[in-house]
Coordinates of C-alpha atoms in Angstrom, one line a residue:
Chain N
M1 CA 66.8 72.1 -1.7
R2 CA 65.7 69.9 -4.6
D3 CA 62.0 69.3 -4.9
E4 CA 62.4 65.5 -4.6
L5 CA 64.0 66.1 -1.1
K6 CA 61.3 68.4 0.3
L7 CA 59.7 66.6 3.2
E8 CA 56.2 67.5 2.0
N9 CA 56.9 65.9 -1.4
I10 CA 58.4 62.8 0.1
R11 CA 55.4 62.6 2.4
S12 CA 52.9 62.9 -0.3
A13 CA 54.7 60.3 -2.5
L14 CA 54.7 57.8 0.5
I15 CA 51.0 58.5 1.1
R16 CA 50.1 57.9 -2.5
L17 CA 52.1 54.7 -2.5
E18 CA 49.8 53.4 0.3
E19 CA 47.0 53.2 -2.3
T20 CA 49.2 51.3 -4.7
I21 CA 50.3 48.9 -2.0
I22 CA 46.8 48.4 -0.6
F23 CA 45.2 48.0 -4.1
S24 CA 47.9 45.4 -5.1
L25 CA 47.4 43.4 -1.9
I26 CA 43.6 43.4 -2.3
E27 CA 44.1 42.2 -5.9
R28 CA 46.4 39.4 -4.9
A29 CA 44.1 38.3 -2.1
Q30 CA 41.3 37.3 -4.4
F31 CA 43.4 34.2 -5.4
G32 CA 44.6 31.3 -3.3
K33 CA 48.0 31.3 -1.5
N34 CA 49.1 28.8 -4.2
P35 CA 52.4 27.9 -2.4
I36 CA 53.4 25.8 -5.4
I37 CA 54.3 29.0 -7.4
Y38 CA 56.9 29.9 -4.8
K39 CA 58.6 26.5 -4.6
N40 CA 61.7 25.8 -6.7
G41 CA 60.5 23.3 -9.3
G42 CA 57.0 23.4 -7.9
I43 CA 55.8 24.1 -11.4
S44 CA 58.6 23.1 -13.7
V45 CA 59.6 25.8 -16.2
K46 CA 61.8 24.7 -19.0
E47 CA 65.4 25.8 -18.6
F48 CA 64.7 27.9 -15.6
D49 CA 66.2 27.1 -12.2
G50 CA 63.7 28.6 -9.7
S51 CA 60.1 29.0 -8.9
F52 CA 57.2 29.9 -11.3
M53 CA 56.8 33.3 -9.7
M54 CA 60.5 34.0 -9.9
F55 CA 60.4 33.1 -13.6
L56 CA 57.8 35.7 -14.2
L57 CA 59.5 38.3 -11.9
C58 CA 62.8 37.7 -13.7
G59 CA 61.3 38.1 -17.1
T60 CA 59.4 41.2 -16.1
E61 CA 62.5 42.8 -14.6
K62 CA 64.6 41.9 -17.7
L63 CA 62.0 43.7 -19.8
H64 CA 61.7 46.7 -17.6
A65 CA 65.5 46.9 -17.3
L66 CA 65.6 47.4 -21.1
V67 CA 63.7 50.6 -20.7
R68 CA 65.8 51.8 -17.8
R69 CA 63.6 51.2 -14.9
Y70 CA 66.4 50.2 -12.6
T71 CA 68.6 53.2 -13.3
A72 CA 66.0 55.3 -11.5
P73 CA 67.1 55.9 -7.9
D74 CA 63.7 54.9 -6.5
E75 CA 63.6 51.5 -8.3
H76 CA 65.3 48.4 -7.2
P77 CA 65.3 45.0 -8.9
F78 CA 64.6 41.7 -7.1
T79 CA 66.7 39.7 -9.6
K80 CA 70.2 39.8 -11.0
D81 CA 72.0 39.7 -14.4
L82 CA 69.7 42.3 -15.9
P83 CA 70.3 43.4 -19.5
E84 CA 71.7 46.8 -20.3
P85 CA 69.1 49.5 -21.2
I86 CA 68.3 50.0 -24.8
L87 CA 66.9 53.5 -24.2
S88 CA 69.3 56.3 -24.0
S89 CA 69.6 58.0 -20.6
A90 CA 67.5 61.0 -19.7
G91 CA 70.5 62.1 -17.8
N92 CA 68.7 63.4 -14.8
D93 CA 71.1 63.8 -11.9
C94 CA 70.2 62.0 -8.8
P95 CA 68.9 63.8 -5.7
I96 CA 70.4 61.2 -3.3
R97 CA 73.9 59.8 -2.8
K98 CA 75.0 56.9 -5.1
N99 CA 74.6 53.6 -3.2
N100 CA 74.0 49.9 -3.7
I101 CA 71.5 49.5 -0.9
N102 CA 68.8 47.0 -1.9
I103 CA 66.9 44.9 0.7
N104 CA 64.6 43.3 -1.8
E105 CA 65.7 39.8 -0.7
K106 CA 64.3 40.5 2.7
I107 CA 61.1 42.0 1.3
L108 CA 60.6 38.9 -0.9
Y109 CA 61.1 36.5 2.0
A110 CA 58.7 38.4 4.2
Y111 CA 56.2 38.7 1.4
I112 CA 56.1 35.0 0.6
E113 CA 56.4 33.7 4.2
N114 CA 54.5 36.3 6.2
I115 CA 52.3 38.4 4.0
I116 CA 50.7 35.9 1.5
P117 CA 49.6 33.5 4.3
V118 CA 47.7 36.3 6.1
I119 CA 46.0 38.0 3.1
C120 CA 44.9 35.0 1.1
D121 CA 42.1 32.7 2.3
K122 CA 42.0 29.8 -0.1
E123 CA 44.9 27.4 -0.3
D124 CA 45.4 26.3 -3.9
D125 CA 42.8 27.6 -6.4
G126 CA 44.8 26.9 -9.5
N127 CA 45.1 30.6 -10.4
Y128 CA 48.9 30.5 -10.7
G129 CA 49.5 33.0 -13.5
S130 CA 47.2 35.6 -12.0
S131 CA 48.7 35.1 -8.6
A132 CA 52.2 35.6 -9.8
V133 CA 51.4 38.6 -11.9
N134 CA 49.7 40.3 -8.9
D135 CA 52.7 39.3 -6.7
I136 CA 55.0 41.2 -9.0
N137 CA 52.8 44.4 -8.8
A138 CA 52.7 44.1 -5.0
L139 CA 56.4 43.4 -4.6
Q140 CA 57.3 46.3 -6.8
A141 CA 55.1 48.7 -4.9
I142 CA 56.4 47.6 -1.5
S143 CA 60.0 47.7 -2.7
K144 CA 59.5 51.2 -4.0
R145 CA 58.0 52.4 -0.7
V146 CA 60.7 50.8 1.4
H147 CA 63.6 52.1 -0.7
Y148 CA 62.0 55.5 -0.6
G149 CA 63.7 55.5 2.8
K150 CA 66.8 56.7 1.0
Y151 CA 65.0 60.0 0.2
V152 CA 63.6 60.2 3.7
A153 CA 67.1 59.7 5.1
E154 CA 68.7 62.2 2.8
A155 CA 66.1 64.8 3.7
K156 CA 66.4 64.2 7.4
F157 CA 70.2 64.3 7.2
L158 CA 70.2 67.6 5.4
A159 CA 67.8 69.0 8.1
G160 CA 70.1 67.8 10.9
E161 CA 73.5 67.5 9.4
R162 CA 75.6 68.2 12.4
E163 CA 73.9 65.8 14.8
Y164 CA 73.6 63.0 12.3
S165 CA 77.2 63.3 11.2
L166 CA 78.3 62.8 14.8
L167 CA 76.2 59.7 15.3
I168 CA 77.3 58.3 11.9
K169 CA 81.0 58.8 12.7
N170 CA 80.4 57.0 16.0
R171 CA 78.6 54.2 14.1
D172 CA 75.9 54.6 16.8
E173 CA 73.1 52.7 15.0
K174 CA 70.9 52.7 18.0
A175 CA 71.0 56.5 18.4
I176 CA 70.5 57.0 14.7
M177 CA 67.5 54.7 14.7
K178 CA 66.1 56.6 17.7
K179 CA 66.6 59.9 16.0
L180 CA 64.9 58.6 12.8
T181 CA 61.9 57.4 14.7
D182 CA 58.8 59.5 15.3
S183 CA 56.3 57.3 17.1
A184 CA 53.5 59.8 16.8
V185 CA 54.0 60.0 13.0
E186 CA 54.1 56.2 12.8
E187 CA 50.9 55.9 14.8
K188 CA 49.1 58.3 12.6
L189 CA 50.3 56.5 9.5
L190 CA 49.1 53.2 10.8
E191 CA 45.7 54.6 11.6
R192 CA 45.5 56.1 8.1
V193 CA 46.5 52.8 6.5
Q194 CA 43.9 50.9 8.4
L195 CA 41.2 53.4 7.4
K196 CA 42.3 53.2 3.7
A197 CA 42.3 49.4 3.9
A198 CA 38.8 49.5 5.3
T199 CA 37.6 51.9 2.6
Y200 CA 39.2 50.2 -0.4
G201 CA 38.5 46.7 0.8
Q202 CA 34.8 47.1 1.1
E203 CA 31.9 46.5 -1.3
P204 CA 30.2 49.9 -1.0
N205 CA 27.0 48.5 -2.5
V206 CA 26.7 45.6 0.0
K207 CA 25.6 46.4 3.6
N208 CA 28.1 45.1 6.2
S209 CA 30.2 43.5 3.5
L210 CA 33.3 41.6 4.6
H211 CA 36.5 43.4 3.8
K212 CA 38.5 41.8 1.1
I213 CA 41.5 41.9 3.6
P214 CA 40.8 42.7 7.3
P215 CA 42.0 46.2 7.8
D216 CA 44.0 45.3 10.8
V217 CA 45.9 42.8 8.8
I218 CA 47.1 45.5 6.4
K219 CA 47.9 47.7 9.4
K220 CA 50.0 44.9 10.8
I221 CA 51.9 44.4 7.5
Y222 CA 52.8 48.1 7.7
A223 CA 53.8 47.9 11.3
E224 CA 55.8 44.7 11.1
Y225 CA 57.4 44.9 7.7
I226 CA 56.9 48.0 5.6
I227 CA 57.8 50.6 8.3
P228 CA 60.7 48.6 9.9
F229 CA 62.1 47.8 6.4
T230 CA 61.9 51.5 5.4
K231 CA 63.8 52.5 8.6
E232 CA 66.4 49.8 7.9
V233 CA 67.0 51.4 4.5
E234 CA 67.2 54.8 6.1
L235 CA 69.8 53.6 8.6
L236 CA 71.9 51.8 5.9
Y237 CA 71.8 54.9 3.8
L238 CA 72.9 57.1 6.6
L239 CA 75.7 54.8 7.7
E240 CA 77.2 55.3 4.2
R241 CA 76.3 59.0 4.0
L242 CA 79.7 60.5 4.9
K243 CA 81.7 58.4 2.5
Chain P
M1 CA 25.6 23.1 -16.4
R2 CA 29.3 23.7 -15.8
D3 CA 30.1 26.0 -12.9
E4 CA 31.8 28.6 -15.1
L5 CA 28.6 29.0 -17.0
K6 CA 26.3 29.5 -14.0
L7 CA 25.0 33.0 -14.3
E8 CA 25.6 33.8 -10.6
N9 CA 29.3 32.8 -11.0
I10 CA 29.7 34.9 -14.2
R11 CA 28.0 37.8 -12.4
S12 CA 30.3 37.6 -9.4
A13 CA 33.4 37.4 -11.7
L14 CA 32.2 40.5 -13.6
I15 CA 31.5 42.4 -10.3
R16 CA 35.0 41.5 -8.9
L17 CA 36.6 42.7 -12.2
E18 CA 35.0 46.1 -11.5
E19 CA 37.5 46.5 -8.6
T20 CA 40.4 45.5 -10.8
I21 CA 39.4 47.9 -13.5
I22 CA 38.7 50.8 -11.2
F23 CA 41.9 50.3 -9.2
S24 CA 44.0 50.1 -12.4
L25 CA 42.5 53.3 -13.8
I26 CA 43.1 55.1 -10.5
E27 CA 46.6 53.9 -10.5
R28 CA 47.2 55.1 -14.1
A29 CA 45.5 58.4 -13.4
Q30 CA 48.2 59.5 -11.0
F31 CA 50.6 60.1 -14.0
G32 CA 50.3 62.4 -16.9
K33 CA 48.7 61.5 -20.2
N34 CA 52.2 61.3 -21.7
P35 CA 51.0 61.0 -25.3
I36 CA 54.6 60.4 -26.4
I37 CA 54.5 56.8 -25.1
Y38 CA 51.7 56.0 -27.5
K39 CA 53.3 57.5 -30.7
N40 CA 55.3 55.3 -33.0
G41 CA 58.8 56.4 -32.6
G42 CA 57.8 59.0 -29.9
I43 CA 60.4 57.4 -27.7
S44 CA 62.7 55.5 -30.0
V45 CA 63.3 51.9 -28.8
K46 CA 66.1 50.1 -30.6
E47 CA 65.0 47.5 -33.1
F48 CA 61.3 47.9 -32.3
D49 CA 58.9 49.4 -34.8
G50 CA 56.1 50.8 -32.6
S51 CA 55.4 53.0 -29.6
F52 CA 57.1 52.7 -26.2
M53 CA 53.9 51.4 -24.6
M54 CA 53.6 48.8 -27.3
F55 CA 57.2 47.7 -26.7
L56 CA 56.4 47.0 -23.1
L57 CA 53.0 45.4 -23.9
C58 CA 54.6 43.2 -26.5
G59 CA 57.4 42.1 -24.2
T60 CA 54.9 41.4 -21.3
E61 CA 52.6 39.4 -23.5
K62 CA 55.5 37.3 -24.9
L63 CA 56.5 36.5 -21.3
H64 CA 53.0 35.7 -20.2
A65 CA 52.5 33.6 -23.4
L66 CA 55.4 31.4 -22.3
V67 CA 53.4 30.4 -19.2
R68 CA 50.2 29.8 -21.2
R69 CA 48.2 32.9 -20.3
Y70 CA 46.7 33.1 -23.7
T71 CA 45.5 29.5 -24.0
A72 CA 43.0 30.3 -21.2
P73 CA 39.6 31.0 -22.8
D74 CA 39.2 34.3 -20.8
E75 CA 42.5 35.8 -21.8
H76 CA 43.2 37.6 -25.1
P77 CA 46.5 39.1 -26.3
F78 CA 46.8 42.6 -27.8
T79 CA 49.9 41.7 -29.8
K80 CA 50.7 39.0 -32.4
D81 CA 53.5 36.5 -33.0
L82 CA 53.6 35.2 -29.5
P83 CA 55.9 32.4 -28.6
E84 CA 54.6 28.8 -27.8
P85 CA 54.1 28.0 -24.1
I86 CA 57.0 26.4 -22.3
L87 CA 54.6 25.0 -19.6
S88 CA 52.8 21.8 -20.3
S89 CA 49.0 22.2 -20.6
A90 CA 46.8 21.7 -17.6
G91 CA 44.4 20.2 -20.2
N92 CA 41.3 21.7 -18.8
D93 CA 38.5 21.5 -21.3
C94 CA 36.9 24.8 -22.3
P95 CA 33.4 25.7 -21.1
I96 CA 32.7 27.8 -24.2
R97 CA 32.9 27.1 -28.0
K98 CA 36.2 27.4 -29.7
N99 CA 36.5 30.8 -31.4
N100 CA 38.9 33.5 -32.5
I101 CA 37.0 36.5 -31.4
N102 CA 39.3 39.2 -30.1
I103 CA 38.4 42.9 -30.1
N104 CA 41.5 44.1 -28.3
E105 CA 42.4 46.4 -31.2
K106 CA 39.2 48.3 -30.6
I107 CA 39.8 48.3 -26.8
L108 CA 43.4 49.6 -27.3
Y109 CA 42.2 52.4 -29.6
A110 CA 39.4 53.5 -27.2
Y111 CA 41.8 53.3 -24.2
I112 CA 44.4 55.6 -25.8
E113 CA 42.1 58.0 -27.6
N114 CA 39.2 58.2 -25.2
I115 CA 40.0 56.9 -21.8
I116 CA 43.5 58.2 -21.1
P117 CA 42.5 61.8 -22.0
V118 CA 39.6 61.8 -19.5
I119 CA 41.3 60.1 -16.5
C120 CA 44.7 61.9 -16.5
D121 CA 45.1 65.5 -15.5
K122 CA 48.6 66.4 -16.3
E123 CA 49.9 66.4 -19.8
D124 CA 53.5 65.1 -19.9
D125 CA 55.1 64.5 -16.4
G126 CA 57.9 62.3 -17.6
N127 CA 56.7 59.2 -15.9
Y128 CA 56.8 57.1 -19.1
G129 CA 57.7 53.7 -17.6
S130 CA 55.2 53.9 -14.8
S131 CA 52.5 55.0 -17.2
A132 CA 53.1 52.2 -19.6
V133 CA 53.2 49.5 -16.9
N134 CA 49.9 50.8 -15.5
D135 CA 48.5 50.9 -19.0
I136 CA 49.2 47.2 -19.4
N137 CA 47.4 46.4 -16.1
A138 CA 44.4 48.4 -17.1
L139 CA 44.3 47.1 -20.7
Q140 CA 44.5 43.5 -19.5
A141 CA 41.7 44.1 -16.9
I142 CA 39.4 45.7 -19.4
S143 CA 40.1 43.1 -22.1
K144 CA 39.3 40.3 -19.6
R145 CA 36.0 41.9 -18.7
V146 CA 35.0 42.6 -22.3
H147 CA 35.8 39.1 -23.5
Y148 CA 34.0 37.6 -20.6
G149 CA 31.1 38.4 -22.9
K150 CA 31.7 35.0 -24.4
Y151 CA 30.8 33.3 -21.1
V152 CA 27.8 35.6 -20.8
A153 CA 26.7 34.8 -24.3
E154 CA 27.1 31.0 -23.9
A155 CA 25.1 31.1 -20.6
K156 CA 22.3 33.1 -22.2
F157 CA 22.3 30.9 -25.2
L158 CA 21.9 27.8 -23.1
A159 CA 19.1 29.4 -21.2
G160 CA 17.2 30.3 -24.4
E161 CA 18.5 28.0 -27.0
R162 CA 15.5 27.8 -29.2
E163 CA 14.8 31.5 -29.5
Y164 CA 18.5 32.4 -29.9
S165 CA 19.0 29.7 -32.6
L166 CA 16.2 31.2 -34.7
L167 CA 17.6 34.7 -34.5
I168 CA 21.1 33.5 -35.3
K169 CA 19.9 31.5 -38.3
N170 CA 18.2 34.6 -39.5
R171 CA 21.4 36.7 -38.8
D172 CA 19.1 39.1 -37.1
E173 CA 21.8 41.1 -35.3
K174 CA 19.4 43.8 -34.1
A175 CA 17.0 41.3 -32.5
I176 CA 19.9 39.4 -30.9
M177 CA 21.3 42.6 -29.4
K178 CA 17.9 43.5 -28.1
K179 CA 17.5 40.1 -26.5
L180 CA 20.9 40.4 -24.9
T181 CA 20.1 43.8 -23.5
D182 CA 18.6 44.2 -20.0
S183 CA 18.5 48.0 -19.4
A184 CA 17.5 47.6 -15.8
V185 CA 20.6 45.4 -15.1
E186 CA 22.8 47.9 -17.0
E187 CA 21.5 50.8 -15.0
K188 CA 22.2 49.0 -11.7
L189 CA 25.6 48.1 -12.9
L190 CA 26.4 51.7 -13.8
E191 CA 25.2 52.9 -10.4
R192 CA 27.3 50.4 -8.6
V193 CA 30.4 51.3 -10.7
Q194 CA 29.9 54.9 -9.9
L195 CA 29.6 54.2 -6.2
K196 CA 32.7 52.0 -6.2
A197 CA 34.6 54.7 -8.1
A198 CA 33.6 57.2 -5.5
T199 CA 34.6 54.9 -2.6
Y200 CA 38.0 53.7 -4.0
G201 CA 39.0 57.1 -5.4
Q202 CA 38.6 59.1 -2.2
E203 CA 41.1 59.9 0.5
P204 CA 39.2 58.5 3.5
N205 CA 41.3 60.5 5.9
V206 CA 40.9 63.8 4.1
K207 CA 37.5 65.6 4.5
N208 CA 35.9 66.4 1.1
S209 CA 38.9 65.1 -0.7
L210 CA 38.8 65.3 -4.5
H211 CA 38.3 61.9 -6.1
K212 CA 41.3 60.6 -7.9
I213 CA 39.1 60.2 -10.9
P214 CA 35.6 61.8 -10.9
P215 CA 33.2 58.9 -10.4
D216 CA 30.9 59.9 -13.3
V217 CA 34.0 59.6 -15.6
I218 CA 34.4 56.0 -14.7
K219 CA 30.7 55.4 -15.0
K220 CA 30.9 56.9 -18.5
I221 CA 33.8 54.7 -19.4
Y222 CA 31.6 51.7 -18.5
A223 CA 28.6 53.1 -20.4
E224 CA 30.4 54.1 -23.6
Y225 CA 33.1 51.5 -23.9
I226 CA 33.1 48.6 -21.5
I227 CA 29.4 47.6 -21.7
P228 CA 29.0 48.1 -25.5
F229 CA 32.3 46.2 -26.1
T230 CA 31.1 43.3 -24.0
K231 CA 27.8 43.2 -25.8
E232 CA 29.7 43.3 -29.1
V233 CA 31.7 40.2 -28.0
E234 CA 28.4 38.5 -27.0
L235 CA 26.9 39.2 -30.4
L236 CA 30.0 38.0 -32.3
Y237 CA 30.1 34.9 -30.2
L238 CA 26.4 34.1 -30.8
L239 CA 26.7 34.7 -34.6
E240 CA 29.2 31.9 -34.6
R241 CA 27.4 29.7 -32.1
L242 CA 25.7 27.3 -34.4
K243 CA 28.7 26.4 -36.5

């Protein structure tokens, strides 16, 4: 089996991404919610039809597309009409099946509507640029984690090919989801995430400092969005797996 | 006195920037040194004369310039020939004197030559894009902290205008630097940074986990680069203060 598909490697990639996600949420949370940056025309950007944050996300993805970010199987853009890469391909073959699964639209919606309101205290503090730049970091980190579900699904499929194939042929989504779910592992993950959030969100030099984001809020973001989204990607991937 | 120049506000901005800098270094350190991304032509980018990292830094700064990042007095670009903003100005007046002080060239050099080699373990791990994107976050955070020296200098000047004016008129750089330096405060800062690095760099769920970057390495980066660079900005700012 290829290294990228070994469960211990996938597991350690997902665990390391927890730091990236928690750091990026803590960074974003120092600024206000600044809802104006998410509203179409809230801050008017010349010749761009969309919000201020989307303008920066779009420009950032165009730049990163030039250097081949989105040809990597674990990277997924939020925007469309990206330019062709100007770097030649490294030509690595891909450890998972070719697919077009991308649930970033859903991630973006949940991020703006459900995550920003619970991690930021202040309403509008005028830090629009900093907020949007930090949004991009957080969105990219969450997207990477969620779409890593493809690797998880491929590894699980290879470990239980016969059973999964049967369920996939029967389009039995409920049974696939049940087979994908390990509640004990999820519970352990949520505890670890809460502990990390408590550790990284504290001021270690200040006694009884308030956490920059309450640890249970980050746990809830994992429980309600990041884990379910990852499993959704796993399911979508498996449903296409026999094609 | 304006809020931005109150010493307790400057102090808390600098303390909060410690998290941003430490998080960004920890994030960068998960990848290899990847020296190829810093070498001109190391990875050849079509129609760009420079390194791969500079291509991404340049593109990022062009995008951020469009939304007025670099008209803010606490933001300084690493690259030149940036486009004019397409957002209208918020028209905030600036709490410090107009100046063109920018030591980012020095920061960039120290970052590539001295900081990357001590925070990254692996040599070349192929994660060029991720490394460069994380470089940009780290560079911007360090640059912001260092150029905050202008606010520090303005506040200190206002608190001791007569004495500073005399030293500035005499171009007595040594005496200015001495007056700017508070060794006890610096020692406290270094201890705090080391404690933060230890806290944020650990795996809280793993007993005796290795730190992602040894805390004394981050302390040394502050002692040898970030603090001296900030004081250099303070000095440069004061030397221009009476113009």
